[in-house]
């Protein structure tokens, strides 16, 4: 050990590591690797997320809206509201409440 390994380590391996390998790793290889891996990871996560959102919209939300919600609203809810609920409220329920019911509880 003292005649071969220790001299080899102290004269060759340690100097080579401290002056070349460690500086090269900390200034070039590690930053490059972490930047590359981070970019790759975030790109993959972003692609996965946008693909899932797109799939959800195109397969569920848009078909549901176009085939059920929009037709139901335009043919039933909107006509019912404009011809029955709104007129009934503005001509009967609101006047009745503001002139009779509300004063009973506030005075």
N, CA, C and O atoms as a Tinker XYZ file with bonds, in Angstrom:
   428  protein
     1  N      0.828000   -1.209000    0.000000    73     2
     2  CA     0.000000    0.000000    0.000000    64     1     3
     3  C      0.869000    1.268000    0.000000    63     2     4     5
     4  O      0.652000    2.164000   -0.816000    81     3
     5  N      1.841000    1.346000    0.901000    73     3     6
     6  CA     2.662000    2.567000    1.019000    64     5     7
     7  C      3.636000    2.733000   -0.133000    63     6     8     9
     8  O      4.080000    3.847000   -0.411000    81     7
     9  N      3.973000    1.642000   -0.809000    73     7    10
    10  CA     4.924000    1.769000   -1.921000    64     9    11
    11  C      4.240000    1.913000   -3.267000    63    10    12    13
    12  O      4.839000    2.435000   -4.207000    81    11
    13  N      3.008000    1.464000   -3.381000    73    11    14
    14  CA     2.343000    1.525000   -4.691000    64    13    15
    15  C      1.058000    2.356000   -4.687000    63    14    16    17
    16  O      0.956000    3.324000   -5.440000    81    15
    17  N      0.095000    2.004000   -3.870000    73    15    18
    18  CA    -1.232000    2.628000   -3.926000    64    17    19
    19  C     -1.220000    4.073000   -3.421000    63    18    20    21
    20  O     -1.744000    4.963000   -4.091000    81    19
    21  N     -0.643000    4.309000   -2.276000    73    19    22
    22  CA    -0.624000    5.669000   -1.724000    64    21    23
    23  C      0.123000    6.646000   -2.632000    63    22    24    25
    24  O     -0.392000    7.733000   -2.896000    81    23
    25  N      1.308000    6.304000   -3.115000    73    23    26
    26  CA     2.002000    7.225000   -4.049000    64    25    27
    27  C      1.207000    7.466000   -5.338000    63    26    28    29
    28  O      1.157000    8.582000   -5.855000    81    27
    29  N      0.590000    6.397000   -5.840000    73    27    30
    30  CA    -0.212000    6.524000   -7.059000    64    29    31
    31  C     -1.407000    7.457000   -6.822000    63    30    32    33
    32  O     -1.734000    8.301000   -7.656000    81    31
    33  N     -2.035000    7.283000   -5.685000    73    31    34
    34  CA    -3.177000    8.122000   -5.352000    64    33    35
    35  C     -2.764000    9.584000   -5.153000    63    34    36    37
    36  O     -3.381000   10.485000   -5.723000    81    35
    37  N     -1.756000    9.816000   -4.373000    73    35    38
    38  CA    -1.350000   11.193000   -4.038000    64    37    39
    39  C     -0.700000   11.927000   -5.212000    63    38    40    41
    40  O     -0.785000   13.152000   -5.293000    81    39
    41  N     -0.063000   11.204000   -6.108000    73    39    42
    42  CA     0.613000   11.890000   -7.221000    64    41    43
    43  C     -0.203000   11.916000   -8.512000    63    42    44    45
    44  O      0.003000   12.790000   -9.355000    81    43
    45  N     -1.105000   10.989000   -8.669000    73    43    46
    46  CA    -1.842000   10.931000   -9.936000    64    45    47
    47  C     -3.368000   11.059000   -9.777000    63    46    48    49
    48  O     -3.968000   11.977000  -10.337000    81    47
    49  N     -3.983000   10.168000   -9.035000    73    47    50
    50  CA    -5.451000   10.111000   -8.963000    64    49    51
    51  C     -6.049000   11.351000   -8.289000    63    50    52    53
    52  O     -6.950000   11.976000   -8.851000    81    51
    53  N     -5.570000   11.714000   -7.109000    73    51    54
    54  CA    -6.119000   12.875000   -6.406000    64    53    55
    55  C     -5.888000   14.178000   -7.173000    63    54    56    57
    56  O     -6.835000   14.948000   -7.332000    81    55
    57  N     -4.699000   14.454000   -7.647000    73    55    58
    58  CA    -4.509000   15.687000   -8.447000    64    57    59
    59  C     -5.375000   15.738000   -9.706000    63    58    60    61
    60  O     -5.927000   16.779000  -10.060000    81    59
    61  N     -5.477000   14.587000  -10.370000    73    59    62
    62  CA    -6.298000   14.526000  -11.581000    64    61    63
    63  C     -7.768000   14.801000  -11.253000    63    62    64    65
    64  O     -8.455000   15.515000  -11.984000    81    63
    65  N     -8.228000   14.235000  -10.163000    73    63    66
    66  CA    -9.617000   14.437000   -9.765000    64    65    67
    67  C     -9.865000   15.892000   -9.356000    63    66    68    69
    68  O    -10.826000   16.503000   -9.823000    81    67
    69  N     -9.035000   16.443000   -8.512000    73    67    70
    70  CA    -9.281000   17.797000   -7.988000    64    69    71
    71  C     -9.051000   18.885000   -9.030000    63    70    72    73
    72  O     -9.677000   19.942000   -8.949000    81    71
    73  N     -8.184000   18.663000   -9.996000    73    71    74
    74  CA    -7.919000   19.724000  -10.984000    64    73    75
    75  C     -8.683000   19.556000  -12.292000    63    74    76    77
    76  O     -8.893000   20.530000  -13.016000    81    75
    77  N     -9.094000   18.349000  -12.597000    73    75    78
    78  CA    -9.754000   18.139000  -13.893000    64    77    79
    79  C    -11.170000   17.556000  -13.775000    63    78    80    81
    80  O    -12.137000   18.166000  -14.231000    81    79
    81  N    -11.278000   16.398000  -13.174000    73    79    82
    82  CA   -12.556000   15.684000  -13.168000    64    81    83
    83  C    -13.634000   16.434000  -12.367000    63    82    84    85
    84  O    -14.731000   16.646000  -12.883000    81    83
    85  N    -13.352000   16.833000  -11.144000    73    83    86
    86  CA   -14.349000   17.523000  -10.322000    64    85    87
    87  C    -14.757000   18.871000  -10.920000    63    86    88    89
    88  O    -15.954000   19.134000  -11.030000    81    87
    89  N    -13.818000   19.736000  -11.309000    73    87    90
    90  CA   -14.227000   21.007000  -11.946000    64    89    91
    91  C    -15.051000   20.818000  -13.222000    63    90    92    93
    92  O    -16.023000   21.534000  -13.464000    81    91
    93  N    -14.640000   19.840000  -14.030000    73    91    94
    94  CA   -15.366000   19.562000  -15.265000    64    93    95
    95  C    -16.793000   19.100000  -14.971000    63    94    96    97
    96  O    -17.742000   19.504000  -15.643000    81    95
    97  N    -16.923000   18.261000  -13.970000    73    95    98
    98  CA   -18.244000   17.769000  -13.609000    64    97    99
    99  C    -19.118000   18.891000  -13.056000    63    98   100   101
   100  O    -20.256000   19.057000  -13.493000    81    99
   101  N    -18.602000   19.661000  -12.104000    73    99   102
   102  CA   -19.432000   20.679000  -11.444000    64   101   103
   103  C    -19.757000   21.865000  -12.344000    63   102   104   105
   104  O    -20.798000   22.498000  -12.164000    81   103
   105  N    -18.900000   22.181000  -13.304000    73   103   106
   106  CA   -19.168000   23.353000  -14.152000    64   105   107
   107  C    -19.803000   23.018000  -15.490000    63   106   108   109
   108  O    -20.456000   23.869000  -16.094000    81   107
   109  N    -19.624000   21.807000  -15.956000    73   107   110
   110  CA   -20.141000   21.479000  -17.283000    64   109   111
   111  C    -21.127000   20.313000  -17.293000    63   110   112   113
   112  O    -22.279000   20.472000  -17.698000    81   111
   113  N    -20.680000   19.163000  -16.855000    73   111   114
   114  CA   -21.504000   17.957000  -16.971000    64   113   115
   115  C    -22.773000   18.030000  -16.112000    63   114   116   117
   116  O    -23.863000   17.767000  -16.619000    81   115
   117  N    -22.660000   18.376000  -14.847000    73   115   118
   118  CA   -23.834000   18.431000  -13.965000    64   117   119
   119  C    -24.848000   19.483000  -14.413000    63   118   120   121
   120  O    -26.031000   19.160000  -14.513000    81   119
   121  N    -24.443000   20.732000  -14.689000    73   119   122
   122  CA   -25.440000   21.712000  -15.175000    64   121   123
   123  C    -26.111000   21.307000  -16.484000    63   122   124   125
   124  O    -27.315000   21.491000  -16.661000    81   123
   125  N    -25.317000   20.757000  -17.393000    73   123   126
   126  CA   -25.859000   20.326000  -18.677000    64   125   127
   127  C    -26.865000   19.196000  -18.495000    63   126   128   129
   128  O    -27.940000   19.196000  -19.095000    81   127
   129  N    -26.503000   18.260000  -17.677000    73   127   130
   130  CA   -27.365000   17.119000  -17.418000    64   129   131
   131  C    -28.663000   17.545000  -16.723000    63   130   132   133
   132  O    -29.751000   17.131000  -17.122000    81   131
   133  N    -28.541000   18.365000  -15.692000    73   131   134
   134  CA   -29.751000   18.769000  -14.961000    64   133   135
   135  C    -30.661000   19.632000  -15.824000    63   134   136   137
   136  O    -31.883000   19.506000  -15.744000    81   135
   137  N    -30.091000   20.503000  -16.644000    73   135   138
   138  CA   -30.888000   21.333000  -17.544000    64   137   139
   139  C    -31.594000   20.477000  -18.585000    63   138   140   141
   140  O    -32.777000   20.670000  -18.869000    81   139
   141  N    -30.872000   19.554000  -19.136000    73   139   142
   142  CA   -31.437000   18.669000  -20.150000    64   141   143
   143  C    -32.548000   17.791000  -19.579000    63   142   144   145
   144  O    -33.623000   17.669000  -20.165000    81   143
   145  N    -32.273000   17.191000  -18.438000    73   143   146
   146  CA   -33.265000   16.323000  -17.801000    64   145   147
   147  C    -34.490000   17.136000  -17.382000    63   146   148   149
   148  O    -35.623000   16.688000  -17.559000    81   147
   149  N    -34.267000   18.323000  -16.829000    73   147   150
   150  CA   -35.385000   19.174000  -16.419000    64   149   151
   151  C    -36.238000   19.575000  -17.618000    63   150   152   153
   152  O    -37.467000   19.519000  -17.559000    81   151
   153  N    -35.599000   19.969000  -18.678000    73   151   154
   154  CA   -36.325000   20.351000  -19.898000    64   153   155
   155  C    -37.123000   19.181000  -20.457000    63   154   156   157
   156  O    -38.286000   19.327000  -20.832000    81   155
   157  N    -36.499000   18.056000  -20.506000    73   155   158
   158  CA   -37.157000   16.859000  -21.019000    64   157   159
   159  C    -38.357000   16.484000  -20.149000    63   158   160   161
   160  O    -39.435000   16.171000  -20.655000    81   159
   161  N    -38.152000   16.520000  -18.848000    73   159   162
   162  CA   -39.220000   16.170000  -17.914000    64   161   163
   163  C    -40.386000   17.144000  -18.014000    63   162   164   165
   164  O    -41.538000   16.718000  -18.101000    81   163
   165  N    -40.110000   18.432000  -18.003000    73   163   166
   166  CA   -41.196000   19.411000  -18.067000    64   165   167
   167  C    -41.930000   19.348000  -19.405000    63   166   168   169
   168  O    -43.146000   19.537000  -19.456000    81   167
   169  N    -41.206000   19.086000  -20.475000    73   167   170
   170  CA   -41.841000   18.945000  -21.783000    64   169   171
   171  C    -42.764000   17.731000  -21.812000    63   170   172   173
   172  O    -43.880000   17.803000  -22.327000    81   171
   173  N    -42.301000   16.636000  -21.267000    73   171   174
   174  CA   -43.131000   15.427000  -21.225000    64   173   175
   175  C    -44.371000   15.616000  -20.358000    63   174   176   177
   176  O    -45.466000   15.198000  -20.734000    81   175
   177  N    -44.199000   16.243000  -19.205000    73   175   178
   178  CA   -45.334000   16.500000  -18.312000    64   177   179
   179  C    -46.332000   17.446000  -18.996000    63   178   180   181
   180  O    -47.543000   17.238000  -18.919000    81   179
   181  N    -45.822000   18.470000  -19.655000    73   179   182
   182  CA   -46.686000   19.422000  -20.352000    64   181   183
   183  C    -47.455000   18.738000  -21.478000    63   182   184   185
   184  O    -48.656000   18.957000  -21.637000    81   183
   185  N    -46.779000   17.928000  -22.239000    73   183   186
   186  CA   -47.436000   17.190000  -23.321000    64   185   187
   187  C    -48.513000   16.251000  -22.784000    63   186   188   189
   188  O    -49.610000   16.168000  -23.335000    81   187
   189  N    -48.190000   15.557000  -21.721000    73   187   190
   190  CA   -49.148000   14.643000  -21.116000    64   189   191
   191  C    -50.382000   15.398000  -20.624000    63   190   192   193
   192  O    -51.515000   14.981000  -20.865000    81   191
   193  N    -50.151000   16.506000  -19.936000    73   191   194
   194  CA   -51.242000   17.299000  -19.391000    64   193   195
   195  C    -52.127000   17.878000  -20.509000    63   194   196   197
   196  O    -53.351000   17.769000  -20.448000    81   195
   197  N    -51.510000   18.489000  -21.518000    73   195   198
   198  CA   -52.297000   19.087000  -22.608000    64   197   199
   199  C    -53.035000   18.023000  -23.409000    63   198   200   201
   200  O    -54.150000   18.256000  -23.877000    81   199
   201  N    -52.420000   16.861000  -23.567000    73   199   202
   202  CA   -53.086000   15.764000  -24.279000    64   201   203
   203  C    -54.302000   15.284000  -23.495000    63   202   204   205
   204  O    -55.361000   15.044000  -24.074000    81   203
   205  N    -54.152000   15.146000  -22.191000    73   203   206
   206  CA   -55.278000   14.710000  -21.364000    64   205   207
   207  C    -56.416000   15.729000  -21.367000    63   206   208   209
   208  O    -57.585000   15.355000  -21.458000    81   207
   209  N    -56.080000   17.000000  -21.268000    73   207   210
   210  CA   -57.094000   18.059000  -21.294000    64   209   211
   211  C    -57.808000   18.067000  -22.649000    63   210   212   213
   212  O    -59.033000   18.168000  -22.722000    81   211
   213  N    -57.027000   17.960000  -23.705000    73   211   214
   214  CA   -57.608000   17.941000  -25.054000    64   213   215
   215  C    -58.520000   16.738000  -25.247000    63   214   216   217
   216  O    -59.616000   16.862000  -25.794000    81   215
   217  N    -58.069000   15.589000  -24.801000    73   215   218
   218  CA   -58.888000   14.379000  -24.907000    64   217   219
   219  C    -60.177000   14.504000  -24.103000    63   218   220   221
   220  O    -61.249000   14.121000  -24.570000    81   219
   221  N    -60.066000   15.037000  -22.908000    73   219   222
   222  CA   -61.242000   15.230000  -22.071000    64   221   223
   223  C    -62.240000   16.161000  -22.745000    63   222   224   225
   224  O    -63.442000   15.895000  -22.750000    81   223
   225  N    -61.744000   17.242000  -23.310000    73   223   226
   226  CA   -62.631000   18.191000  -23.969000    64   225   227
   227  C    -63.263000   17.586000  -25.217000    63   226   228   229
   228  O    -64.479000   17.664000  -25.390000    81   227
   229  N    -62.456000   16.985000  -26.090000    73   227   230
   230  CA   -62.977000   16.487000  -27.360000    64   229   231
   231  C    -63.855000   15.256000  -27.213000    63   230   232   233
   232  O    -64.754000   15.042000  -28.026000    81   231
   233  N    -63.613000   14.445000  -26.196000    73   231   234
   234  CA   -64.406000   13.219000  -26.062000    64   233   235
   235  C    -65.573000   13.338000  -25.095000    63   234   236   237
   236  O    -66.528000   12.566000  -25.185000    81   235
   237  N    -65.510000   14.300000  -24.163000    73   235   238
   238  CA   -66.574000   14.370000  -23.176000    64   237   239
   239  C    -67.285000   15.729000  -23.141000    63   238   240   241
   240  O    -68.497000   15.792000  -23.348000    81   239
   241  N    -66.564000   16.788000  -22.889000    73   239   242
   242  CA   -67.196000   18.099000  -22.667000    64   241   243
   243  C    -67.878000   18.642000  -23.923000    63   242   244   245
   244  O    -69.047000   19.024000  -23.868000    81   243
   245  N    -67.178000   18.682000  -25.036000    73   243   246
   246  CA   -67.757000   19.228000  -26.261000    64   245   247
   247  C    -68.950000   18.404000  -26.763000    63   246   248   249
   248  O    -69.995000   18.979000  -27.068000    81   247
   249  N    -68.822000   17.077000  -26.856000    73   247   250
   250  CA   -70.004000   16.293000  -27.281000    64   249   251
   251  C    -71.206000   16.446000  -26.342000    63   250   252   253
   252  O    -72.349000   16.530000  -26.792000    81   251
   253  N    -70.936000   16.479000  -25.045000    73   251   254
   254  CA   -72.018000   16.643000  -24.075000    64   253   255
   255  C    -72.719000   17.986000  -24.260000    63   254   256   257
   256  O    -73.946000   18.077000  -24.216000    81   255
   257  N    -71.921000   19.015000  -24.465000    73   255   258
   258  CA   -72.503000   20.346000  -24.654000    64   257   259
   259  C    -73.303000   20.432000  -25.951000    63   258   260   261
   260  O    -74.441000   20.901000  -25.952000    81   259
   261  N    -72.710000   19.979000  -27.054000    73   259   262
   262  CA   -73.371000   20.128000  -28.362000    64   261   263
   263  C    -74.580000   19.217000  -28.531000    63   262   264   265
   264  O    -75.518000   19.571000  -29.245000    81   263
   265  N    -74.578000   18.065000  -27.896000    73   263   266
   266  CA   -75.701000   17.144000  -28.088000    64   265   267
   267  C    -76.766000   17.232000  -27.003000    63   266   268   269
   268  O    -77.911000   16.849000  -27.241000    81   267
   269  N    -76.415000   17.731000  -25.813000    73   267   270
   270  CA   -77.390000   17.730000  -24.731000    64   269   271
   271  C    -77.657000   19.125000  -24.155000    63   270   272   273
   272  O    -78.790000   19.604000  -24.184000    81   271
   273  N    -76.623000   19.766000  -23.639000    73   271   274
   274  CA   -76.820000   21.032000  -22.906000    64   273   275
   275  C    -77.328000   22.155000  -23.807000    63   274   276   277
   276  O    -78.314000   22.810000  -23.469000    81   275
   277  N    -76.683000   22.387000  -24.934000    73   275   278
   278  CA   -77.107000   23.478000  -25.817000    64   277   279
   279  C    -78.510000   23.255000  -26.389000    63   278   280   281
   280  O    -79.336000   24.166000  -26.334000    81   279
   281  N    -78.800000   22.079000  -26.930000    73   279   282
   282  CA   -80.182000   21.849000  -27.415000    64   281   283
   283  C    -81.247000   21.972000  -26.319000    63   282   284   285
   284  O    -82.320000   22.530000  -26.546000    81   283
   285  N    -80.938000   21.448000  -25.137000    73   283   286
   286  CA   -81.878000   21.537000  -24.023000    64   285   287
   287  C    -82.132000   22.998000  -23.643000    63   286   288   289
   288  O    -83.270000   23.398000  -23.399000    81   287
   289  N    -81.069000   23.777000  -23.599000    73   287   290
   290  CA   -81.212000   25.179000  -23.241000    64   289   291
   291  C    -82.003000   25.953000  -24.302000    63   290   292   293
   292  O    -82.928000   26.694000  -23.970000    81   291
   293  N    -81.639000   25.780000  -25.580000    73   291   294
   294  CA   -82.279000   26.573000  -26.644000    64   293   295
   295  C    -83.724000   26.164000  -26.904000    63   294   296   297
   296  O    -84.534000   26.996000  -27.313000    81   295
   297  N    -84.059000   24.902000  -26.675000    73   295   298
   298  CA   -85.427000   24.472000  -26.972000    64   297   299
   299  C    -86.355000   24.449000  -25.767000    63   298   300   301
   300  O    -87.573000   24.524000  -25.929000    81   299
   301  N    -85.805000   24.347000  -24.564000    73   299   302
   302  CA   -86.671000   24.223000  -23.394000    64   301   303
   303  C    -86.444000   25.322000  -22.354000    63   302   304   305
   304  O    -87.370000   26.067000  -22.033000    81   303
   305  N    -85.243000   25.426000  -21.834000    73   303   306
   306  CA   -84.988000   26.345000  -20.710000    64   305   307
   307  C    -85.159000   27.818000  -21.094000    63   306   308   309
   308  O    -85.852000   28.557000  -20.395000    81   307
   309  N    -84.547000   28.247000  -22.176000    73   307   310
   310  CA   -84.657000   29.655000  -22.578000    64   309   311
   311  C    -86.098000   30.050000  -22.933000    63   310   312   313
   312  O    -86.579000   31.068000  -22.437000    81   311
   313  N    -86.795000   29.285000  -23.767000    73   311   314
   314  CA   -88.207000   29.631000  -24.043000    64   313   315
   315  C    -89.095000   29.632000  -22.797000    63   314   316   317
   316  O    -89.959000   30.496000  -22.644000    81   315
   317  N    -88.876000   28.657000  -21.908000    73   315   318
   318  CA   -89.651000   28.586000  -20.679000    64   317   319
   319  C    -89.407000   29.816000  -19.809000    63   318   320   321
   320  O    -90.337000   30.380000  -19.232000    81   319
   321  N    -88.167000   30.211000  -19.728000    73   319   322
   322  CA   -87.824000   31.371000  -18.915000    64   321   323
   323  C    -88.394000   32.659000  -19.512000    63   322   324   325
   324  O    -89.005000   33.456000  -18.799000    81   323
   325  N    -88.199000   32.864000  -20.807000    73   323   326
   326  CA   -88.632000   34.132000  -21.422000    64   325   327
   327  C    -90.147000   34.258000  -21.544000    63   326   328   329
   328  O    -90.676000   35.369000  -21.501000    81   327
   329  N    -90.840000   33.156000  -21.692000    73   327   330
   330  CA   -92.295000   33.254000  -21.867000    64   329   331
   331  C    -93.099000   33.037000  -20.590000    63   330   332   333
   332  O    -94.238000   33.494000  -20.495000    81   331
   333  N    -92.524000   32.344000  -19.606000    73   331   334
   334  CA   -93.307000   32.039000  -18.413000    64   333   335
   335  C    -92.672000   32.564000  -17.118000    63   334   336   337
   336  O    -93.287000   33.358000  -16.407000    81   335
   337  N    -91.466000   32.131000  -16.814000    73   335   338
   338  CA   -90.859000   32.453000  -15.515000    64   337   339
   339  C    -90.582000   33.950000  -15.353000    63   338   340   341
   340  O    -90.965000   34.536000  -14.340000    81   339
   341  N    -89.938000   34.562000  -16.308000    73   339   342
   342  CA   -89.600000   35.982000  -16.191000    64   341   343
   343  C    -90.859000   36.865000  -16.127000    63   342   344   345
   344  O    -90.959000   37.709000  -15.237000    81   343
   345  N    -91.819000   36.690000  -17.047000    73   343   346
   346  CA   -93.064000   37.498000  -16.950000    64   345   347
   347  C    -93.819000   37.281000  -15.635000    63   346   348   349
   348  O    -94.335000   38.229000  -15.043000    81   347
   349  N    -93.877000   36.026000  -15.186000    73   347   350
   350  CA   -94.571000   35.726000  -13.935000    64   349   351
   351  C    -93.890000   36.415000  -12.749000    63   350   352   353
   352  O    -94.549000   36.959000  -11.863000    81   351
   353  N    -92.581000   36.377000  -12.758000    73   351   354
   354  CA   -91.836000   37.001000  -11.671000    64   353   355
   355  C    -91.990000   38.529000  -11.689000    63   354   356   357
   356  O    -92.272000   39.136000  -10.657000    81   355
   357  N    -91.808000   39.133000  -12.836000    73   355   358
   358  CA   -91.837000   40.610000  -12.908000    64   357   359
   359  C    -93.236000   41.197000  -12.714000    63   358   360   361
   360  O    -93.372000   42.308000  -12.202000    81   359
   361  N    -94.268000   40.470000  -13.112000    73   359   362
   362  CA   -95.627000   41.036000  -12.989000    64   361   363
   363  C    -96.369000   40.590000  -11.735000    63   362   364   365
   364  O    -97.293000   41.274000  -11.293000    81   363
   365  N    -95.987000   39.466000  -11.158000    73   363   366
   366  CA   -96.759000   38.970000  -10.016000    64   365   367
   367  C    -95.910000   38.764000   -8.747000    63   366   368   369
   368  O    -96.184000   39.377000   -7.715000    81   367
   369  N    -94.896000   37.915000   -8.822000    73   367   370
   370  CA   -94.141000   37.537000   -7.617000    64   369   371
   371  C    -93.373000   38.721000   -7.017000    63   370   372   373
   372  O    -93.468000   38.966000   -5.814000    81   371
   373  N    -92.634000   39.439000   -7.814000    73   371   374
   374  CA   -91.856000   40.566000   -7.284000    64   373   375
   375  C    -92.753000   41.680000   -6.719000    63   374   376   377
   376  O    -92.503000   42.139000   -5.604000    81   375
   377  N    -93.772000   42.123000   -7.438000    73   375   378
   378  CA   -94.669000   43.139000   -6.853000    64   377   379
   379  C    -95.363000   42.675000   -5.568000    63   378   380   381
   380  O    -95.490000   43.437000   -4.610000    81   379
   381  N    -95.807000   41.424000   -5.563000    73   379   382
   382  CA   -96.460000   40.870000   -4.389000    64   381   383
   383  C    -95.518000   40.837000   -3.187000    63   382   384   385
   384  O    -95.899000   41.183000   -2.068000    81   383
   385  N    -94.317000   40.426000   -3.438000    73   383   386
   386  CA   -93.334000   40.349000   -2.362000    64   385   387
   387  C    -92.971000   41.744000   -1.833000    63   386   388   389
   388  O    -92.952000   41.959000   -0.621000    81   387
   389  N    -92.690000   42.671000   -2.719000    73   387   390
   390  CA   -92.243000   44.005000   -2.285000    64   389   391
   391  C    -93.349000   44.834000   -1.638000    63   390   392   393
   392  O    -93.066000   45.682000   -0.792000    81   391
   393  N    -94.601000   44.605000   -2.022000    73   391   394
   394  CA   -95.694000   45.425000   -1.444000    64   393   395
   395  C    -96.393000   44.776000   -0.256000    63   394   396   397
   396  O    -96.902000   45.484000    0.612000    81   395
   397  N    -96.429000   43.454000   -0.197000    73   395   398
   398  CA   -97.163000   42.782000    0.887000    64   397   399
   399  C    -96.272000   41.996000    1.856000    63   398   400   401
   400  O    -96.262000   42.256000    3.059000    81   399
   401  N    -95.534000   41.040000    1.316000    73   399   402
   402  CA   -94.797000   40.112000    2.179000    64   401   403
   403  C    -93.605000   40.780000    2.876000    63   402   404   405
   404  O    -93.457000   40.640000    4.090000    81   403
   405  N    -92.795000   41.466000    2.174000    73   403   406
   406  CA   -91.613000   42.114000    2.753000    64   405   407
   407  C    -91.989000   43.132000    3.852000    63   406   408   409
   408  O    -91.387000   43.103000    4.926000    81   407
   409  N    -92.946000   44.012000    3.620000    73   407   410
   410  CA   -93.334000   44.953000    4.704000    64   409   411
   411  C    -93.839000   44.278000    5.979000    63   410   412   413
   412  O    -93.664000   44.810000    7.076000    81   411
   413  N    -94.462000   43.113000    5.838000    73   411   414
   414  CA   -94.955000   42.401000    7.014000    64   413   415
   415  C    -93.816000   42.001000    7.966000    63   414   416   417
   416  O    -93.991000   42.002000    9.184000    81   415
   417  N    -92.673000   41.668000    7.409000    73   415   418
   418  CA   -91.549000   41.213000    8.223000    64   417   419
   419  C    -90.563000   42.313000    8.597000    63   418   420   421
   420  O    -89.751000   42.128000    9.504000    81   419
   421  N    -90.619000   43.425000    7.930000    73   419   422
   422  CA   -89.654000   44.490000    8.209000    64   421   423
   423  C    -90.216000   45.607000    9.088000    63   422   424   425
   424  O    -89.443000   46.346000    9.697000    81   423
   425  N    -91.515000   45.745000    9.169000    73   423   426
   426  CA   -92.106000   46.851000    9.993000    64   425   427
   427  C    -92.637000   46.330000   11.314000    63   426   428
   428  O    -93.158000   47.103000   12.118000    81   427
